[in-house]
Amino acid sequence: MKALAKQREIWLLAAIALLVALVAVRFPAFARPQNLLTVFNDTSILIILALGQMAVILTRSIDLSMASNLAFTGMAVAMTNAAFPEIPVLFLLLMATVIGTVLGAFNGLLVWLLGIPPIVVTLGTLTVYRGATFVLSGGAWVNADQMSPGFIALPRAEFFGLPMLSWLGIAAITFFYVLMTRTALGRSIYAAGINPVASIYAGINVGRTQFIAFCLSGMMAGLSGYLWVSRYVIASVEVANGYELTIVAACVIGGISIAGGIGSVTGAVLGALFLGIIGNALPVIDISPFWQMAISGTAIILAVALNARGERPKGRIILRKAES
Amino acid sequence: MLHPPHPAKPVCDASRKGDGAPLLTLSGISKSFPGVRALAGVSLSLYPGEVTALVGENGAGESTLVKILTGIHQPDQGEIRIAGKSVTLPTAHAAFENGITAIHQETVLFDHLTVAENIFLGHAPRTRFGTIDRRAMRANAREVLDTLGAGHIDPDAHLAELGIANKHLVAIARAMSIDARIVIMDEPTAALSTKEIEELFLLIEFLRSEGKAILFISHKFDEIYRIADRYTVFRDGQMVGEGVLADTTQGELVRMMVGREVDQIFPKRQPNIGEPLLTVAALSHPTEFEDISFELREGEILGFYGLVGAGRSELMQAIAGMTRPSRGSISLGGRNIAPKSSADAIRAGIVYVPEERGRQGIIIGLPIFQNVSLPSLARTSRSGLLRTAKEFRLTRTYTGRLDLRAASLSQDVGTLSGGNQQKVVIAKWLATEPRVIILDEPTKGIDIGSKAAVHAFMAELVAEGLSVVMVSSELPEILGMSDRVAVMREGRLVAIRDNDGLDPETLVKLAAGVTA
């Protein structure tokens, strides 16, 4: 099955290469390394978010509140920066991560301790966190001129030829790669997603594993909250409205099974890159954004159809009372 | 005692009523599942106006037979005749059309439909527009329920509001409404109180007086003698005896159930039993078991025998931290433990190898080595990172001892045969280095070769001082492997015996509550 997953990732990689090649026929500059790095930089936020979502989906859950979490956290740090420009940006970065983690933990606690289905919990917090953003800001925006120069400069600062935003994307990929393949937590996330009952017998606390996955997705949403407002130099209630579906789409295209337990960091990254390239390439060759949506949608259905064929049929396992 | 050779000749062929021809006849029915022969050429006859009891140990083939009769499974061979006419039952609907209906242990009806809807599902009276005539349906339901003396059941009530006994009544009303001629009752009393059982028996007598042919499946001898006219005994998927119940004693039935050829060789071992290790005292659970006390000694195999539903697995799950007991204590090596999760139990040194390998044991999709290391991840990590080399070493140590047949330890555990999967599951638990290992039906549904490997390995483990609790419903396994045998019945521990000249009949009698 590992081999099968690898194969899927190779197919996705081939699809991405084909996409780049097609665009390069019309617009050769698109395939230049410098431009591809720009595309990667543009996609870094989606990659970070997709990795957090992946951890949640692998445990048979879903986090629909990520984009709202991002908006709230982004607003909180932007307002803090506007009010107290002397606070160091690194502190704000830390603050964004902590706020995001707390919001994620709230989702996780509801799922773990109250046993509410994750889709219901996060559908609720999707609205709650977006509403809280409005309450926090009173509906007002934080504009570029209210942000301190350091606040705006951090993601753009270059190290070894790459902007900080790209480096953060690479750091997230490395972090998740090690976490998922080399730690007991990563192993528990896979085990709990594939067969929660057997995992409980093996001494894994499935509920706590889901909780931690939600903390991770919240943390990534919080980090992205800062990155988003500083990159687009605006914080508003509308930031990343509806983006939760793009995040889930990246995971699905990347071969993360919505039924849990199947998927990899490579898949999530490639899924995000696929969407990033479509978003960057189509305007270049003058294709309307509506085509973009149609292409993304087709990719999702194709990916799910391919994955459905690859996965062995397995029923969802409903936990018996004694085991939950 | 004589063990009749198999397949035994039917012990008695007399028919009490003599004149009646059977309504349903099965002959030469065989059914195999991958790796298991569930039924091997069984025959069965049901007579109108008579109750036939089907008796057998757990797994003797009764449930497969019920599934064949209700159109869920197709027999590989054999013939089904109803009123002399050969029929096939390719679907549940075909069984229904042939007048066969089944009432299960826990009724399979629809909780969210009303009583009337349940009774008439699939054959509701129609109006002239083709829609369901709700008024006629309700009136008909009322009428059927009244003939059953169930005037207290409201046809408009939702089934979920009724207790099990009343659900059985609805199921019987449904059988009456479709004019079923053959009624199968698969352990209908398992979830009923004594009073409800009496009421059910009155109904069965009513159905009998209506000329229905009834198949009554039960493990309880008192019930069988109370209600049945005839018996048929299954053993290991074969029919080993049938006849009129009045001509047979309970002892004879038990003998037919358990008598068998020894087809398995168990490892010879020299038990070296030490001090008591695990002490369970007055352990109780609100619904599953009560007042269980026993000791397990070092180097001992303690067998747990009982019928399915006697509470053995539930007891073991409580000892292994999966569920919380309501009272009582568990101590290991003199130290009190109260495991709150399986992780606690594993840390304390007690592991539970669950019965359902696919659902509770293996994780298909993960490679063999990751399955084995799963409960031991703390030991195979260093400074927070998993050491693959350590995981492989751990896996190789234990799968090697179990003689696992696999091309590579990195292969998906789902690609292995059932027997090899079971070896992976056992290796996984042994790798945690437990002091007590609880094996729940350790050889259920695996081939003879793997069974022998598991048995040999159990003998090896106890020789090294590990203590084993083995829950098994297979008498040869219980008698072949255990040093002592504990028998549970209806959530209580009824006996603990040294396995020294212990005979299978005694165990079955204890487990089934036979006094004669």
mmCIF file with all atom_site columns, C-alpha atoms in Angstrom, chain B residues 11-139:
data_model
loop_
_atom_site.group_PDB
_atom_site.id
_atom_site.type_symbol
_atom_site.label_atom_id
_atom_site.label_alt_id
_atom_site.label_comp_id
_atom_site.label_asym_id
_atom_site.label_entity_id
_atom_site.label_seq_id
_atom_site.pdbx_PDB_ins_code
_atom_site.Cartn_x
_atom_site.Cartn_y
_atom_site.Cartn_z
_atom_site.occupancy
_atom_site.B_iso_or_equiv
_atom_site.pdbx_formal_charge
_atom_site.auth_seq_id
_atom_site.auth_comp_id
_atom_site.auth_asym_id
_atom_site.auth_atom_id
_atom_site.pdbx_PDB_model_num
ATOM 1   C CA . VAL B 1 11  ? -29.389 -41.696 17.058 1.00 0.00 ? 11  VAL B CA 1
ATOM 2   C CA . CYS B 1 12  ? -33.095 -41.989 16.698 1.00 0.00 ? 12  CYS B CA 1
ATOM 3   C CA . ASP B 1 13  ? -35.407 -41.591 13.804 1.00 0.00 ? 13  ASP B CA 1
ATOM 4   C CA . ALA B 1 14  ? -38.722 -42.132 15.467 1.00 0.00 ? 14  ALA B CA 1
ATOM 5   C CA . SER B 1 15  ? -41.408 -39.579 14.882 1.00 0.00 ? 15  SER B CA 1
ATOM 6   C CA . ARG B 1 16  ? -43.734 -39.054 17.761 1.00 0.00 ? 16  ARG B CA 1
ATOM 7   C CA . LYS B 1 17  ? -46.623 -37.941 15.663 1.00 0.00 ? 17  LYS B CA 1
ATOM 8   C CA . GLY B 1 18  ? -45.701 -40.446 13.043 1.00 0.00 ? 18  GLY B CA 1
ATOM 9   C CA . ASP B 1 19  ? -48.185 -39.295 10.443 1.00 0.00 ? 19  ASP B CA 1
ATOM 10  C CA . GLY B 1 20  ? -46.774 -35.844 9.629  1.00 0.00 ? 20  GLY B CA 1
ATOM 11  C CA . ALA B 1 21  ? -44.500 -35.377 6.646  1.00 0.00 ? 21  ALA B CA 1
ATOM 12  C CA . PRO B 1 22  ? -41.817 -32.761 7.170  1.00 0.00 ? 22  PRO B CA 1
ATOM 13  C CA . LEU B 1 23  ? -42.635 -29.280 5.903  1.00 0.00 ? 23  LEU B CA 1
ATOM 14  C CA . LEU B 1 24  ? -39.009 -28.344 5.392  1.00 0.00 ? 24  LEU B CA 1
ATOM 15  C CA . THR B 1 25  ? -36.228 -30.764 4.594  1.00 0.00 ? 25  THR B CA 1
ATOM 16  C CA . LEU B 1 26  ? -32.583 -29.931 4.182  1.00 0.00 ? 26  LEU B CA 1
ATOM 17  C CA . SER B 1 27  ? -30.324 -32.623 2.853  1.00 0.00 ? 27  SER B CA 1
ATOM 18  C CA . GLY B 1 28  ? -26.611 -32.717 2.222  1.00 0.00 ? 28  GLY B CA 1
ATOM 19  C CA . ILE B 1 29  ? -26.131 -28.996 2.877  1.00 0.00 ? 29  ILE B CA 1
ATOM 20  C CA . SER B 1 30  ? -22.474 -27.927 2.796  1.00 0.00 ? 30  SER B CA 1
ATOM 21  C CA . LYS B 1 31  ? -21.005 -24.487 3.115  1.00 0.00 ? 31  LYS B CA 1
ATOM 22  C CA . SER B 1 32  ? -17.392 -23.396 3.261  1.00 0.00 ? 32  SER B CA 1
ATOM 23  C CA . PHE B 1 33  ? -15.829 -20.052 3.933  1.00 0.00 ? 33  PHE B CA 1
ATOM 24  C CA . PRO B 1 34  ? -12.186 -19.327 3.162  1.00 0.00 ? 34  PRO B CA 1
ATOM 25  C CA . GLY B 1 35  ? -10.265 -21.606 5.480  1.00 0.00 ? 35  GLY B CA 1
ATOM 26  C CA . VAL B 1 36  ? -13.291 -22.918 7.359  1.00 0.00 ? 36  VAL B CA 1
ATOM 27  C CA . ARG B 1 37  ? -15.833 -25.616 6.588  1.00 0.00 ? 37  ARG B CA 1
ATOM 28  C CA . ALA B 1 38  ? -18.927 -24.333 8.369  1.00 0.00 ? 38  ALA B CA 1
ATOM 29  C CA . LEU B 1 39  ? -21.349 -27.061 7.314  1.00 0.00 ? 39  LEU B CA 1
ATOM 30  C CA . ALA B 1 40  ? -20.482 -30.473 5.952  1.00 0.00 ? 40  ALA B CA 1
ATOM 31  C CA . GLY B 1 41  ? -23.461 -32.246 4.449  1.00 0.00 ? 41  GLY B CA 1
ATOM 32  C CA . VAL B 1 42  ? -25.992 -31.554 7.189  1.00 0.00 ? 42  VAL B CA 1
ATOM 33  C CA . SER B 1 43  ? -29.617 -32.525 7.068  1.00 0.00 ? 43  SER B CA 1
ATOM 34  C CA . LEU B 1 44  ? -32.542 -31.177 9.036  1.00 0.00 ? 44  LEU B CA 1
ATOM 35  C CA . SER B 1 45  ? -36.278 -31.689 8.997  1.00 0.00 ? 45  SER B CA 1
ATOM 36  C CA . LEU B 1 46  ? -38.943 -29.412 10.419 1.00 0.00 ? 46  LEU B CA 1
ATOM 37  C CA . TYR B 1 47  ? -42.482 -30.663 10.925 1.00 0.00 ? 47  TYR B CA 1
ATOM 38  C CA . PRO B 1 48  ? -45.666 -28.598 10.913 1.00 0.00 ? 48  PRO B CA 1
ATOM 39  C CA . GLY B 1 49  ? -46.993 -28.021 14.394 1.00 0.00 ? 49  GLY B CA 1
ATOM 40  C CA . GLU B 1 50  ? -43.740 -29.048 16.035 1.00 0.00 ? 50  GLU B CA 1
ATOM 41  C CA . VAL B 1 51  ? -40.813 -27.280 17.637 1.00 0.00 ? 51  VAL B CA 1
ATOM 42  C CA . THR B 1 52  ? -37.411 -28.651 16.676 1.00 0.00 ? 52  THR B CA 1
ATOM 43  C CA . ALA B 1 53  ? -34.489 -27.638 18.872 1.00 0.00 ? 53  ALA B CA 1
ATOM 44  C CA . LEU B 1 54  ? -31.130 -27.191 17.182 1.00 0.00 ? 54  LEU B CA 1
ATOM 45  C CA . VAL B 1 55  ? -28.362 -27.917 19.663 1.00 0.00 ? 55  VAL B CA 1
ATOM 46  C CA . GLY B 1 56  ? -24.634 -27.474 19.290 1.00 0.00 ? 56  GLY B CA 1
ATOM 47  C CA . GLU B 1 57  ? -21.533 -25.919 20.755 1.00 0.00 ? 57  GLU B CA 1
ATOM 48  C CA . ASN B 1 58  ? -20.627 -22.380 19.779 1.00 0.00 ? 58  ASN B CA 1
ATOM 49  C CA . GLY B 1 59  ? -19.547 -22.467 16.175 1.00 0.00 ? 59  GLY B CA 1
ATOM 50  C CA . ALA B 1 60  ? -21.031 -25.873 15.411 1.00 0.00 ? 60  ALA B CA 1
ATOM 51  C CA . GLY B 1 61  ? -22.720 -24.359 12.368 1.00 0.00 ? 61  GLY B CA 1
ATOM 52  C CA . GLU B 1 62  ? -26.135 -23.225 13.603 1.00 0.00 ? 62  GLU B CA 1
ATOM 53  C CA . SER B 1 63  ? -25.756 -19.621 12.592 1.00 0.00 ? 63  SER B CA 1
ATOM 54  C CA . THR B 1 64  ? -24.575 -20.554 9.103  1.00 0.00 ? 64  THR B CA 1
ATOM 55  C CA . LEU B 1 65  ? -27.640 -22.742 8.762  1.00 0.00 ? 65  LEU B CA 1
ATOM 56  C CA . VAL B 1 66  ? -29.918 -19.887 9.793  1.00 0.00 ? 66  VAL B CA 1
ATOM 57  C CA . LYS B 1 67  ? -28.255 -17.660 7.210  1.00 0.00 ? 67  LYS B CA 1
ATOM 58  C CA . ILE B 1 68  ? -28.799 -20.263 4.515  1.00 0.00 ? 68  ILE B CA 1
ATOM 59  C CA . LEU B 1 69  ? -32.457 -20.636 5.458  1.00 0.00 ? 69  LEU B CA 1
ATOM 60  C CA . THR B 1 70  ? -33.021 -16.895 5.404  1.00 0.00 ? 70  THR B CA 1
ATOM 61  C CA . GLY B 1 71  ? -31.368 -16.426 2.011  1.00 0.00 ? 71  GLY B CA 1
ATOM 62  C CA . ILE B 1 72  ? -28.276 -14.585 3.247  1.00 0.00 ? 72  ILE B CA 1
ATOM 63  C CA . HIS B 1 73  ? -25.758 -17.309 2.365  1.00 0.00 ? 73  HIS B CA 1
ATOM 64  C CA . GLN B 1 74  ? -26.005 -19.798 -0.470 1.00 0.00 ? 74  GLN B CA 1
ATOM 65  C CA . PRO B 1 75  ? -25.119 -23.428 0.246  1.00 0.00 ? 75  PRO B CA 1
ATOM 66  C CA . ASP B 1 76  ? -22.241 -24.880 -1.801 1.00 0.00 ? 76  ASP B CA 1
ATOM 67  C CA . GLN B 1 77  ? -24.095 -28.165 -2.043 1.00 0.00 ? 77  GLN B CA 1
ATOM 68  C CA . GLY B 1 78  ? -27.330 -29.744 -0.960 1.00 0.00 ? 78  GLY B CA 1
ATOM 69  C CA . GLU B 1 79  ? -31.034 -29.412 -1.405 1.00 0.00 ? 79  GLU B CA 1
ATOM 70  C CA . ILE B 1 80  ? -33.772 -27.478 0.358  1.00 0.00 ? 80  ILE B CA 1
ATOM 71  C CA . ARG B 1 81  ? -37.303 -28.829 0.023  1.00 0.00 ? 81  ARG B CA 1
ATOM 72  C CA . ILE B 1 82  ? -40.406 -27.101 1.264  1.00 0.00 ? 82  ILE B CA 1
ATOM 73  C CA . ALA B 1 83  ? -43.571 -29.206 1.323  1.00 0.00 ? 83  ALA B CA 1
ATOM 74  C CA . GLY B 1 84  ? -41.842 -31.694 -0.937 1.00 0.00 ? 84  GLY B CA 1
ATOM 75  C CA . LYS B 1 85  ? -40.865 -29.102 -3.554 1.00 0.00 ? 85  LYS B CA 1
ATOM 76  C CA . SER B 1 86  ? -37.221 -28.280 -4.180 1.00 0.00 ? 86  SER B CA 1
ATOM 77  C CA . VAL B 1 87  ? -36.513 -24.564 -3.724 1.00 0.00 ? 87  VAL B CA 1
ATOM 78  C CA . THR B 1 88  ? -33.572 -22.187 -3.828 1.00 0.00 ? 88  THR B CA 1
ATOM 79  C CA . LEU B 1 89  ? -33.305 -19.167 -1.590 1.00 0.00 ? 89  LEU B CA 1
ATOM 80  C CA . PRO B 1 90  ? -31.046 -16.750 -3.467 1.00 0.00 ? 90  PRO B CA 1
ATOM 81  C CA . THR B 1 91  ? -32.171 -13.681 -1.530 1.00 0.00 ? 91  THR B CA 1
ATOM 82  C CA . ALA B 1 92  ? -33.768 -12.767 1.775  1.00 0.00 ? 92  ALA B CA 1
ATOM 83  C CA . HIS B 1 93  ? -36.873 -11.906 -0.205 1.00 0.00 ? 93  HIS B CA 1
ATOM 84  C CA . ALA B 1 94  ? -37.031 -15.439 -1.673 1.00 0.00 ? 94  ALA B CA 1
ATOM 85  C CA . ALA B 1 95  ? -36.950 -16.876 1.835  1.00 0.00 ? 95  ALA B CA 1
ATOM 86  C CA . PHE B 1 96  ? -39.773 -14.555 2.794  1.00 0.00 ? 96  PHE B CA 1
ATOM 87  C CA . GLU B 1 97  ? -41.811 -15.607 -0.263 1.00 0.00 ? 97  GLU B CA 1
ATOM 88  C CA . ASN B 1 98  ? -41.338 -19.230 0.718  1.00 0.00 ? 98  ASN B CA 1
ATOM 89  C CA . GLY B 1 99  ? -42.830 -18.511 4.101  1.00 0.00 ? 99  GLY B CA 1
ATOM 90  C CA . ILE B 1 100 ? -39.613 -18.600 6.122  1.00 0.00 ? 100 ILE B CA 1
ATOM 91  C CA . THR B 1 101 ? -39.120 -16.007 8.789  1.00 0.00 ? 101 THR B CA 1
ATOM 92  C CA . ALA B 1 102 ? -36.502 -15.626 11.497 1.00 0.00 ? 102 ALA B CA 1
ATOM 93  C CA . ILE B 1 103 ? -36.617 -14.066 14.921 1.00 0.00 ? 103 ILE B CA 1
ATOM 94  C CA . HIS B 1 104 ? -33.154 -13.244 16.148 1.00 0.00 ? 104 HIS B CA 1
ATOM 95  C CA . GLN B 1 105 ? -31.569 -12.823 19.526 1.00 0.00 ? 105 GLN B CA 1
ATOM 96  C CA . GLU B 1 106 ? -31.893 -9.100  19.160 1.00 0.00 ? 106 GLU B CA 1
ATOM 97  C CA . THR B 1 107 ? -34.695 -8.555  16.762 1.00 0.00 ? 107 THR B CA 1
ATOM 98  C CA . VAL B 1 108 ? -33.719 -7.125  13.406 1.00 0.00 ? 108 VAL B CA 1
ATOM 99  C CA . LEU B 1 109 ? -36.538 -4.722  12.819 1.00 0.00 ? 109 LEU B CA 1
ATOM 100 C CA . PHE B 1 110 ? -36.566 -0.995  12.277 1.00 0.00 ? 110 PHE B CA 1
ATOM 101 C CA . ASP B 1 111 ? -36.433 1.081   15.423 1.00 0.00 ? 111 ASP B CA 1
ATOM 102 C CA . HIS B 1 112 ? -37.606 4.272   13.754 1.00 0.00 ? 112 HIS B CA 1
ATOM 103 C CA . LEU B 1 113 ? -40.688 2.839   12.110 1.00 0.00 ? 113 LEU B CA 1
ATOM 104 C CA . THR B 1 114 ? -43.965 2.198   13.884 1.00 0.00 ? 114 THR B CA 1
ATOM 105 C CA . VAL B 1 115 ? -45.147 -1.206  14.996 1.00 0.00 ? 115 VAL B CA 1
ATOM 106 C CA . ALA B 1 116 ? -47.658 -1.381  12.136 1.00 0.00 ? 116 ALA B CA 1
ATOM 107 C CA . GLU B 1 117 ? -45.034 -0.351  9.576  1.00 0.00 ? 117 GLU B CA 1
ATOM 108 C CA . ASN B 1 118 ? -42.677 -3.013  10.873 1.00 0.00 ? 118 ASN B CA 1
ATOM 109 C CA . ILE B 1 119 ? -45.317 -5.708  10.680 1.00 0.00 ? 119 ILE B CA 1
ATOM 110 C CA . PHE B 1 120 ? -46.323 -4.828  7.137  1.00 0.00 ? 120 PHE B CA 1
ATOM 111 C CA . LEU B 1 121 ? -42.997 -3.684  5.694  1.00 0.00 ? 121 LEU B CA 1
ATOM 112 C CA . GLY B 1 122 ? -42.837 -5.022  2.136  1.00 0.00 ? 122 GLY B CA 1
ATOM 113 C CA . HIS B 1 123 ? -46.447 -6.216  2.021  1.00 0.00 ? 123 HIS B CA 1
ATOM 114 C CA . ALA B 1 124 ? -48.469 -3.263  3.218  1.00 0.00 ? 124 ALA B CA 1
ATOM 115 C CA . PRO B 1 125 ? -52.104 -2.994  2.101  1.00 0.00 ? 125 PRO B CA 1
ATOM 116 C CA . ARG B 1 126 ? -52.479 -0.539  -0.788 1.00 0.00 ? 126 ARG B CA 1
ATOM 117 C CA . THR B 1 127 ? -55.130 1.960   -1.688 1.00 0.00 ? 127 THR B CA 1
ATOM 118 C CA . ARG B 1 128 ? -56.422 1.994   -5.251 1.00 0.00 ? 128 ARG B CA 1
ATOM 119 C CA . PHE B 1 129 ? -53.862 4.697   -6.072 1.00 0.00 ? 129 PHE B CA 1
ATOM 120 C CA . GLY B 1 130 ? -51.045 2.374   -5.112 1.00 0.00 ? 130 GLY B CA 1
ATOM 121 C CA . THR B 1 131 ? -50.114 4.273   -1.990 1.00 0.00 ? 131 THR B CA 1
ATOM 122 C CA . ILE B 1 132 ? -49.964 2.606   1.372  1.00 0.00 ? 132 ILE B CA 1
ATOM 123 C CA . ASP B 1 133 ? -53.357 2.321   3.014  1.00 0.00 ? 133 ASP B CA 1
ATOM 124 C CA . ARG B 1 134 ? -52.330 3.421   6.477  1.00 0.00 ? 134 ARG B CA 1
ATOM 125 C CA . ARG B 1 135 ? -55.744 2.948   8.012  1.00 0.00 ? 135 ARG B CA 1
ATOM 126 C CA . ALA B 1 136 ? -56.072 -0.653  6.786  1.00 0.00 ? 136 ALA B CA 1
ATOM 127 C CA . MET B 1 137 ? -52.497 -1.323  7.828  1.00 0.00 ? 137 MET B CA 1
ATOM 128 C CA . ARG B 1 138 ? -53.153 -0.067  11.338 1.00 0.00 ? 138 ARG B CA 1
ATOM 129 C CA . ALA B 1 139 ? -56.384 -2.066  11.635 1.00 0.00 ? 139 ALA B CA 1
#
